[in-house]
Short mmCIF file of N, CA and C in Angstrom, two decimals:
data_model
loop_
_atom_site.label_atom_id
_atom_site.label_comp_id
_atom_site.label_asym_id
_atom_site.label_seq_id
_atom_site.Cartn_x
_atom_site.Cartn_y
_atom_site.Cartn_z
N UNK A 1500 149.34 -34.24 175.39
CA UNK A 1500 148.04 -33.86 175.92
C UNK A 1500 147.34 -33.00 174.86
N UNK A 1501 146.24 -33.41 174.14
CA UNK A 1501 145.06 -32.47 173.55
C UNK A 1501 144.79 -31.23 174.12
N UNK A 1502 145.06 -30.37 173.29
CA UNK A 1502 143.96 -29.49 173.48
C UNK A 1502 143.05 -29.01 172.31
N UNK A 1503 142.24 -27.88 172.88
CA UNK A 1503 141.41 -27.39 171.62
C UNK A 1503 141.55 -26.07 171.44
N UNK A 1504 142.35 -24.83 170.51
CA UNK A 1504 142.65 -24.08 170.61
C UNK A 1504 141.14 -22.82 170.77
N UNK A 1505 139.89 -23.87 170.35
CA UNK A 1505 138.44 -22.44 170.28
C UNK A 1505 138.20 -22.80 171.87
N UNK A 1506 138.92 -23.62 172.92
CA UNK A 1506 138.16 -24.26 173.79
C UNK A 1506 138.33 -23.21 174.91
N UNK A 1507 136.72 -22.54 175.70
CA UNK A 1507 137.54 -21.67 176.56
C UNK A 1507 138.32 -22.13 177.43
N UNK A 1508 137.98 -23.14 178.02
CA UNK A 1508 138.20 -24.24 179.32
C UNK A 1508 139.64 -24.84 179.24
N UNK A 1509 139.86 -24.88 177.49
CA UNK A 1509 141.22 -25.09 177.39
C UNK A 1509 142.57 -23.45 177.43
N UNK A 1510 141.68 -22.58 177.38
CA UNK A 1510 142.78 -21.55 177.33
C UNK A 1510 142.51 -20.68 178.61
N UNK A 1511 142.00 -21.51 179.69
CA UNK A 1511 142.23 -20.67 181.02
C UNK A 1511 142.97 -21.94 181.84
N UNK A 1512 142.91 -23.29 181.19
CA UNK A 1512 144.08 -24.17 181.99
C UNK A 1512 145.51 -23.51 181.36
N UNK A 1513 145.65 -23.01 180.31
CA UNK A 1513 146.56 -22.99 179.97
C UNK A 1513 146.99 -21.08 180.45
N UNK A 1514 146.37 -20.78 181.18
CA UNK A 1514 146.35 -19.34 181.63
C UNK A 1514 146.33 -18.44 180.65
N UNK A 1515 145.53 -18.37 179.51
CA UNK A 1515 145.72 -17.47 178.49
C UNK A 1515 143.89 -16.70 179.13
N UNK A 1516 143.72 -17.01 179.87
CA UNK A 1516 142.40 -16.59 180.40
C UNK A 1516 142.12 -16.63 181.93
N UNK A 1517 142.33 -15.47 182.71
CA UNK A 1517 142.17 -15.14 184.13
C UNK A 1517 141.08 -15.89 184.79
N UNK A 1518 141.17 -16.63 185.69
CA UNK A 1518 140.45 -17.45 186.34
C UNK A 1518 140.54 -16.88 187.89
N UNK A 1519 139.63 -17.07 188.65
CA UNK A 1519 139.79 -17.56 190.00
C UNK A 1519 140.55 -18.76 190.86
N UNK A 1520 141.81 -19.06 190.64
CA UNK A 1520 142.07 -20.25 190.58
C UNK A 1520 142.21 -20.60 191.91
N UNK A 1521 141.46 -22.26 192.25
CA UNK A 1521 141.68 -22.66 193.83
C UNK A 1521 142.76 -23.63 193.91
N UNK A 1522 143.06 -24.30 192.73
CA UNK A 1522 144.31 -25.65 192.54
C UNK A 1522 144.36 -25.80 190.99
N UNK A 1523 145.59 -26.20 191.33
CA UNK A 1523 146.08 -26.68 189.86
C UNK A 1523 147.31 -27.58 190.04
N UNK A 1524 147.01 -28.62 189.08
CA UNK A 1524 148.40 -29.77 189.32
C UNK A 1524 148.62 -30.24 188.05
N UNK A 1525 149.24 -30.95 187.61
CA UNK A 1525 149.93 -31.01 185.54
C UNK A 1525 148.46 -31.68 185.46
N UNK A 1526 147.38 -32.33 185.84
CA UNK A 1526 146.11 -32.84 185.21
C UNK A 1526 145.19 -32.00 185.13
N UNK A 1527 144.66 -31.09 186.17
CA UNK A 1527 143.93 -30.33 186.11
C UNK A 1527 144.12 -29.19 186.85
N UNK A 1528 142.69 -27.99 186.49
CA UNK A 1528 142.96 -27.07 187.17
C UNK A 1528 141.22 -26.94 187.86
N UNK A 1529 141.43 -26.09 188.98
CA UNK A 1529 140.03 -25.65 189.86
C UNK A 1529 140.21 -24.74 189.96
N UNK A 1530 138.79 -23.96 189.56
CA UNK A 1530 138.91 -22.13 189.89
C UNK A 1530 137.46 -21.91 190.01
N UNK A 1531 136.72 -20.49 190.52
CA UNK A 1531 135.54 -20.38 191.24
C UNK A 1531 134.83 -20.06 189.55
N UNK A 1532 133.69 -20.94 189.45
CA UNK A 1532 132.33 -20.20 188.50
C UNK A 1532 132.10 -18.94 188.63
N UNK A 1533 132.00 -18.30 186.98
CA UNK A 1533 131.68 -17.19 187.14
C UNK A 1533 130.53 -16.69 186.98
N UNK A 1534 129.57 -17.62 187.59
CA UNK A 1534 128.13 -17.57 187.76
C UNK A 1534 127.80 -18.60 188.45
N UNK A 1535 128.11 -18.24 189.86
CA UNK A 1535 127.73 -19.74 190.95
C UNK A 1535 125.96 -19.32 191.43
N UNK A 1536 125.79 -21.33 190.79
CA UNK A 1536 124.77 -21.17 191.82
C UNK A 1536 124.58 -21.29 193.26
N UNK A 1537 125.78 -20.73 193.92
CA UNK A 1537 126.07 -21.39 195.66
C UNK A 1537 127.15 -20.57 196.20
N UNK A 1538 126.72 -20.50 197.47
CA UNK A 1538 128.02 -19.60 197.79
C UNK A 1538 129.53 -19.64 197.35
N UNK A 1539 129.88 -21.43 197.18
CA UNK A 1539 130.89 -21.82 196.55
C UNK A 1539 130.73 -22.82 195.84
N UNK A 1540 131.07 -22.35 194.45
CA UNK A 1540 130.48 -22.95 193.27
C UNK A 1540 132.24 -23.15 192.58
N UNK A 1541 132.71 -24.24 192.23
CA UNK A 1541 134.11 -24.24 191.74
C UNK A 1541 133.88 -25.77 190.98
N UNK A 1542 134.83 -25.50 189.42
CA UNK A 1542 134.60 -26.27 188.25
C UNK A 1542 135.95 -27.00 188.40
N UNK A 1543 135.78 -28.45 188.43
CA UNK A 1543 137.31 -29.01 188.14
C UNK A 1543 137.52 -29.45 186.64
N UNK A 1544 138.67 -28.74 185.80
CA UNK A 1544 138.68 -29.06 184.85
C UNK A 1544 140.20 -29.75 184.22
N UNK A 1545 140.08 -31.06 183.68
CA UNK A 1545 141.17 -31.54 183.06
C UNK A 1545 142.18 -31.03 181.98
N UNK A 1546 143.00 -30.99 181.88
CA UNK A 1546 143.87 -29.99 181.20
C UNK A 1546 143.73 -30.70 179.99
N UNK A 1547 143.36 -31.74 180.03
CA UNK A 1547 143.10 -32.06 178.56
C UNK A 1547 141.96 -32.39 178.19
N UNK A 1548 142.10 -31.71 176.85
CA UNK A 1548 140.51 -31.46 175.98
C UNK A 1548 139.50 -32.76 176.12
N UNK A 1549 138.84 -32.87 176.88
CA UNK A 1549 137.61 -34.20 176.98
C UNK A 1549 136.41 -33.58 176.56
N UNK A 1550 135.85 -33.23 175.52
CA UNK A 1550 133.99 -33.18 174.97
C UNK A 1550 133.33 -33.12 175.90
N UNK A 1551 133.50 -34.28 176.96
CA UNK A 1551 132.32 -34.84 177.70
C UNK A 1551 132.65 -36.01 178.44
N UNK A 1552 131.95 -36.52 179.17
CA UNK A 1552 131.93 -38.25 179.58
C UNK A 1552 131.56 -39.23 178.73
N UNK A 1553 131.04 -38.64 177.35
CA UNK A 1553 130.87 -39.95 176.60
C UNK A 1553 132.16 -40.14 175.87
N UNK A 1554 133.48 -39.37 175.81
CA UNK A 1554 134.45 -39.90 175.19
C UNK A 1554 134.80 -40.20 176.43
N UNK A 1555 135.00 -40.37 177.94
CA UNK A 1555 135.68 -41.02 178.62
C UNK A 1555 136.07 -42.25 178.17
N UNK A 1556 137.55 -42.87 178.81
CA UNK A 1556 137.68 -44.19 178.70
C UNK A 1556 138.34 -44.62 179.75
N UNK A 1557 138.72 -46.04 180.10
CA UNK A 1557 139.47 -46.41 180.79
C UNK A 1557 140.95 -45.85 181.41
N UNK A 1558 141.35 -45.77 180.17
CA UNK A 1558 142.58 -44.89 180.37
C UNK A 1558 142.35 -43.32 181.22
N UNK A 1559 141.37 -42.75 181.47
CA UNK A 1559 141.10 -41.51 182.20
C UNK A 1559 140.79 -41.75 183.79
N UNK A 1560 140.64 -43.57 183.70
CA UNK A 1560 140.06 -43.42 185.73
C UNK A 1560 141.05 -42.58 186.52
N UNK A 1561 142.33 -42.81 186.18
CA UNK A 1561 143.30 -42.19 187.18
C UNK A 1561 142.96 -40.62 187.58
N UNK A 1562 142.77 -39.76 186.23
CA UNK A 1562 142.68 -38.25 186.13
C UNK A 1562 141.19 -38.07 187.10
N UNK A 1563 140.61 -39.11 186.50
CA UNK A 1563 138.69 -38.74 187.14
C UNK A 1563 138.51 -38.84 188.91
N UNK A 1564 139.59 -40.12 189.00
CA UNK A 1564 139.99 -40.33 190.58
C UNK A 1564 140.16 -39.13 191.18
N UNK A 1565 141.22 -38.76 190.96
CA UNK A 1565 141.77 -37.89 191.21
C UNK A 1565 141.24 -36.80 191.53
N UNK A 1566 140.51 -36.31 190.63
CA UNK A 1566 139.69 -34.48 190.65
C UNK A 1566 138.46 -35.22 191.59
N UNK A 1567 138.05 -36.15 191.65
CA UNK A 1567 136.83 -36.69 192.61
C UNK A 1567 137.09 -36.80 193.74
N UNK A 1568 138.34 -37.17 194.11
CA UNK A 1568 139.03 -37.18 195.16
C UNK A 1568 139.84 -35.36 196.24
N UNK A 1569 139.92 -35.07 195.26
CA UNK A 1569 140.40 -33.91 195.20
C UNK A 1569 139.09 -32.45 195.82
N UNK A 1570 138.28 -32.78 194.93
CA UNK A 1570 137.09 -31.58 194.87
C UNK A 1570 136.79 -31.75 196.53
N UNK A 1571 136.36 -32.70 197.24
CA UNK A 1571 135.63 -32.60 198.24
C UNK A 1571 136.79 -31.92 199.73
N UNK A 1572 138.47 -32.29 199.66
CA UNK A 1572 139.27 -31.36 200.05
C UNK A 1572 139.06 -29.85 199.98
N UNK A 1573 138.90 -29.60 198.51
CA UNK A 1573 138.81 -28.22 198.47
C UNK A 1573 137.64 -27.73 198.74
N UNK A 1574 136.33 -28.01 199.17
CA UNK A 1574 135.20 -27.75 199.42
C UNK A 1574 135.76 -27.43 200.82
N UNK A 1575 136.18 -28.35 201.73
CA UNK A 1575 136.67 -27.91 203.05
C UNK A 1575 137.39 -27.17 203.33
N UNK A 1576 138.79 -26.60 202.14
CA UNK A 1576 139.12 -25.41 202.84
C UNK A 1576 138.54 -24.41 202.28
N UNK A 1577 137.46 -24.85 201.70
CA UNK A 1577 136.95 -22.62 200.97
C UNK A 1577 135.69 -22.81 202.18
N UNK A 1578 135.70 -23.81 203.24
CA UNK A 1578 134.90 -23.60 204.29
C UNK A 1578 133.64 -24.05 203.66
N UNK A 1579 133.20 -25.21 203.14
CA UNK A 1579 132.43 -26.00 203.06
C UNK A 1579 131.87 -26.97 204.19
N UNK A 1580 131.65 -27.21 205.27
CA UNK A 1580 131.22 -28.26 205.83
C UNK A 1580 130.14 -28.83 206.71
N UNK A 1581 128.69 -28.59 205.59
CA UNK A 1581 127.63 -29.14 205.34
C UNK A 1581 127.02 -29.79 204.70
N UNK A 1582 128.13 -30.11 203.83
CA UNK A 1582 127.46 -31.35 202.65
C UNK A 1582 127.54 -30.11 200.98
N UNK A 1583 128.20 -30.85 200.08
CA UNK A 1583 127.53 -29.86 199.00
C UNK A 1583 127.22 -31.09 197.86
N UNK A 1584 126.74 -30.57 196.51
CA UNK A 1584 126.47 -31.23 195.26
C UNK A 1584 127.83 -31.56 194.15
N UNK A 1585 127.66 -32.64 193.71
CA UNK A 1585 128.76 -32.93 192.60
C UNK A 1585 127.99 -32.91 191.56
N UNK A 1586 128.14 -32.23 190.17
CA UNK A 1586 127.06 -32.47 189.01
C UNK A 1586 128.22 -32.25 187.76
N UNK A 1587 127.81 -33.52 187.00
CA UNK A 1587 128.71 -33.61 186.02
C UNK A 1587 127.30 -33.41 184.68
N UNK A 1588 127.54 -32.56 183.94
CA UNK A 1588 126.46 -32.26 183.27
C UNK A 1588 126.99 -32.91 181.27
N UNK A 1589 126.38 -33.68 181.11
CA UNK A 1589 126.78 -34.34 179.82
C UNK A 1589 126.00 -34.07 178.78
N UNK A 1590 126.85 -33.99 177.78
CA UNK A 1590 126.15 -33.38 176.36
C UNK A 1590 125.11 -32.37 176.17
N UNK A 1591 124.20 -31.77 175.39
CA UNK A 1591 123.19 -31.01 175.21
C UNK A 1591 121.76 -31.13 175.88
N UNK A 1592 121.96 -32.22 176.13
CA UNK A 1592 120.63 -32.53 176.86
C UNK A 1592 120.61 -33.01 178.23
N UNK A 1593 121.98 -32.96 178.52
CA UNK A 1593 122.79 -33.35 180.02
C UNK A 1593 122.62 -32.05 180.40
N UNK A 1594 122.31 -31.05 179.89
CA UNK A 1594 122.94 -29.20 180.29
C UNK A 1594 124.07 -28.98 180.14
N UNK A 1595 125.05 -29.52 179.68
CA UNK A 1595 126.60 -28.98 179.48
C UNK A 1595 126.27 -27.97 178.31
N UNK A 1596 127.55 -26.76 178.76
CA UNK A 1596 127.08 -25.68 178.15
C UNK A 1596 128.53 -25.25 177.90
N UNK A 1597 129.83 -25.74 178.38
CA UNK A 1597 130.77 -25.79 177.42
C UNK A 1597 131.30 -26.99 177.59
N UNK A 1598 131.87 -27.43 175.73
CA UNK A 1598 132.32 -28.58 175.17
C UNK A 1598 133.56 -28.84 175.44
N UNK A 1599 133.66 -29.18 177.22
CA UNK A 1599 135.19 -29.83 177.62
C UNK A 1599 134.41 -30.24 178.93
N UNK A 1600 135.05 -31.09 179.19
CA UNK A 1600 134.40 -32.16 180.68
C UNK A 1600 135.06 -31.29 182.11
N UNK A 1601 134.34 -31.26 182.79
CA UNK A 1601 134.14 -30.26 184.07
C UNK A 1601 133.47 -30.97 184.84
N UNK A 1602 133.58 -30.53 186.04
CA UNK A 1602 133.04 -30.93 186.93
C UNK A 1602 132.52 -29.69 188.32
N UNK A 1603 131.33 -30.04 188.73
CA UNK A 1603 131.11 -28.44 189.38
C UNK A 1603 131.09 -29.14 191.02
N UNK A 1604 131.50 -28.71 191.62
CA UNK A 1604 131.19 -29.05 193.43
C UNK A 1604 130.36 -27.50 193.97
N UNK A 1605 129.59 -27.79 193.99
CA UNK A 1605 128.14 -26.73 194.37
C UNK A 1605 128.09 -26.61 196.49
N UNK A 1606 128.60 -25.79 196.60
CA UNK A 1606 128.09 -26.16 198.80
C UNK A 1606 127.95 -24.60 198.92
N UNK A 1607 127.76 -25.02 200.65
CA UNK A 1607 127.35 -23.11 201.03
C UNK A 1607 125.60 -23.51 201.41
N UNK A 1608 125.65 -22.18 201.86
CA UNK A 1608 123.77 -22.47 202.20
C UNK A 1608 123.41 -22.27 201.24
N UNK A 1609 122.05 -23.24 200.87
CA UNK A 1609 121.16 -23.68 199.65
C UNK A 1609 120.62 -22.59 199.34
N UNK A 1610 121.06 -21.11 198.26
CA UNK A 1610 120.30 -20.66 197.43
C UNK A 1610 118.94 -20.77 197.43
N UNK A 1611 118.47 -22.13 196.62
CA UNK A 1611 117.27 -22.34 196.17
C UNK A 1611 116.09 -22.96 197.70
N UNK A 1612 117.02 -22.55 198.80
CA UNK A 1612 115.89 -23.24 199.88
C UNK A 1612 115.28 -21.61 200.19
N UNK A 1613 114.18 -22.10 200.85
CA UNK A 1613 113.17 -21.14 201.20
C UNK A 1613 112.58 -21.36 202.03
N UNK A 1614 113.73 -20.63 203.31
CA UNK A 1614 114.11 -21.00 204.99
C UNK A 1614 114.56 -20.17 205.91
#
């Protein structure tokens, strides 16, 4: 398994960096944003170093299954159940703002509503 030793994303799967952690299994790990936009804001991240979705390949459906499959469980037990957002943010102009593939599950009452 890759990693990237400047990668932060890679040195809080590897616990060299305190996280909030909600799951973790040998593919990935989930722990709370430390700047949510939502009451519960939590990043699923692959333990191995991925850039982005444009190096995805075939060989990754299993891992991608998986955390896709996975995220909307854990939305329900941190007491999610109104619907929340999945946003996979790609490259520089996608808004990704660190260089390892993540995934954010955004729920909770809407922040940005004005209600």
């Amino acid at each position: 398994m890759s990693t990237d030793p400047n990668c932060i994303f890679c040195k809080i799967a590897a616990g060299q960096i305190p996280s909030r952690k909600v799951y973790e299994d040998d593919d990935f790990i989930a722990f709370h944003d430390i700047n949510p936009w939502a009451p519960v804001h939590i990043l699923l991240v692959p333990k191995q170093h991925l850039p982005s979705m444009v190096e995805v390949g075939p060989e990754h459906a299993a891992l991608l299954g998986k955390m896709m499959s996975t995220g909307p469980r854990l939305m329900r037990e941190l007491g999610v159940t109104n619907g929340f957002r999945t946003i996979v943010n790609t490259g520089a102009d996608g808004g990704q703002e660190v260089g390892h593939l993540h995934i954010h599950f955004i729920g909770g009452p809407r922040p940005w509503s004005k209600g």
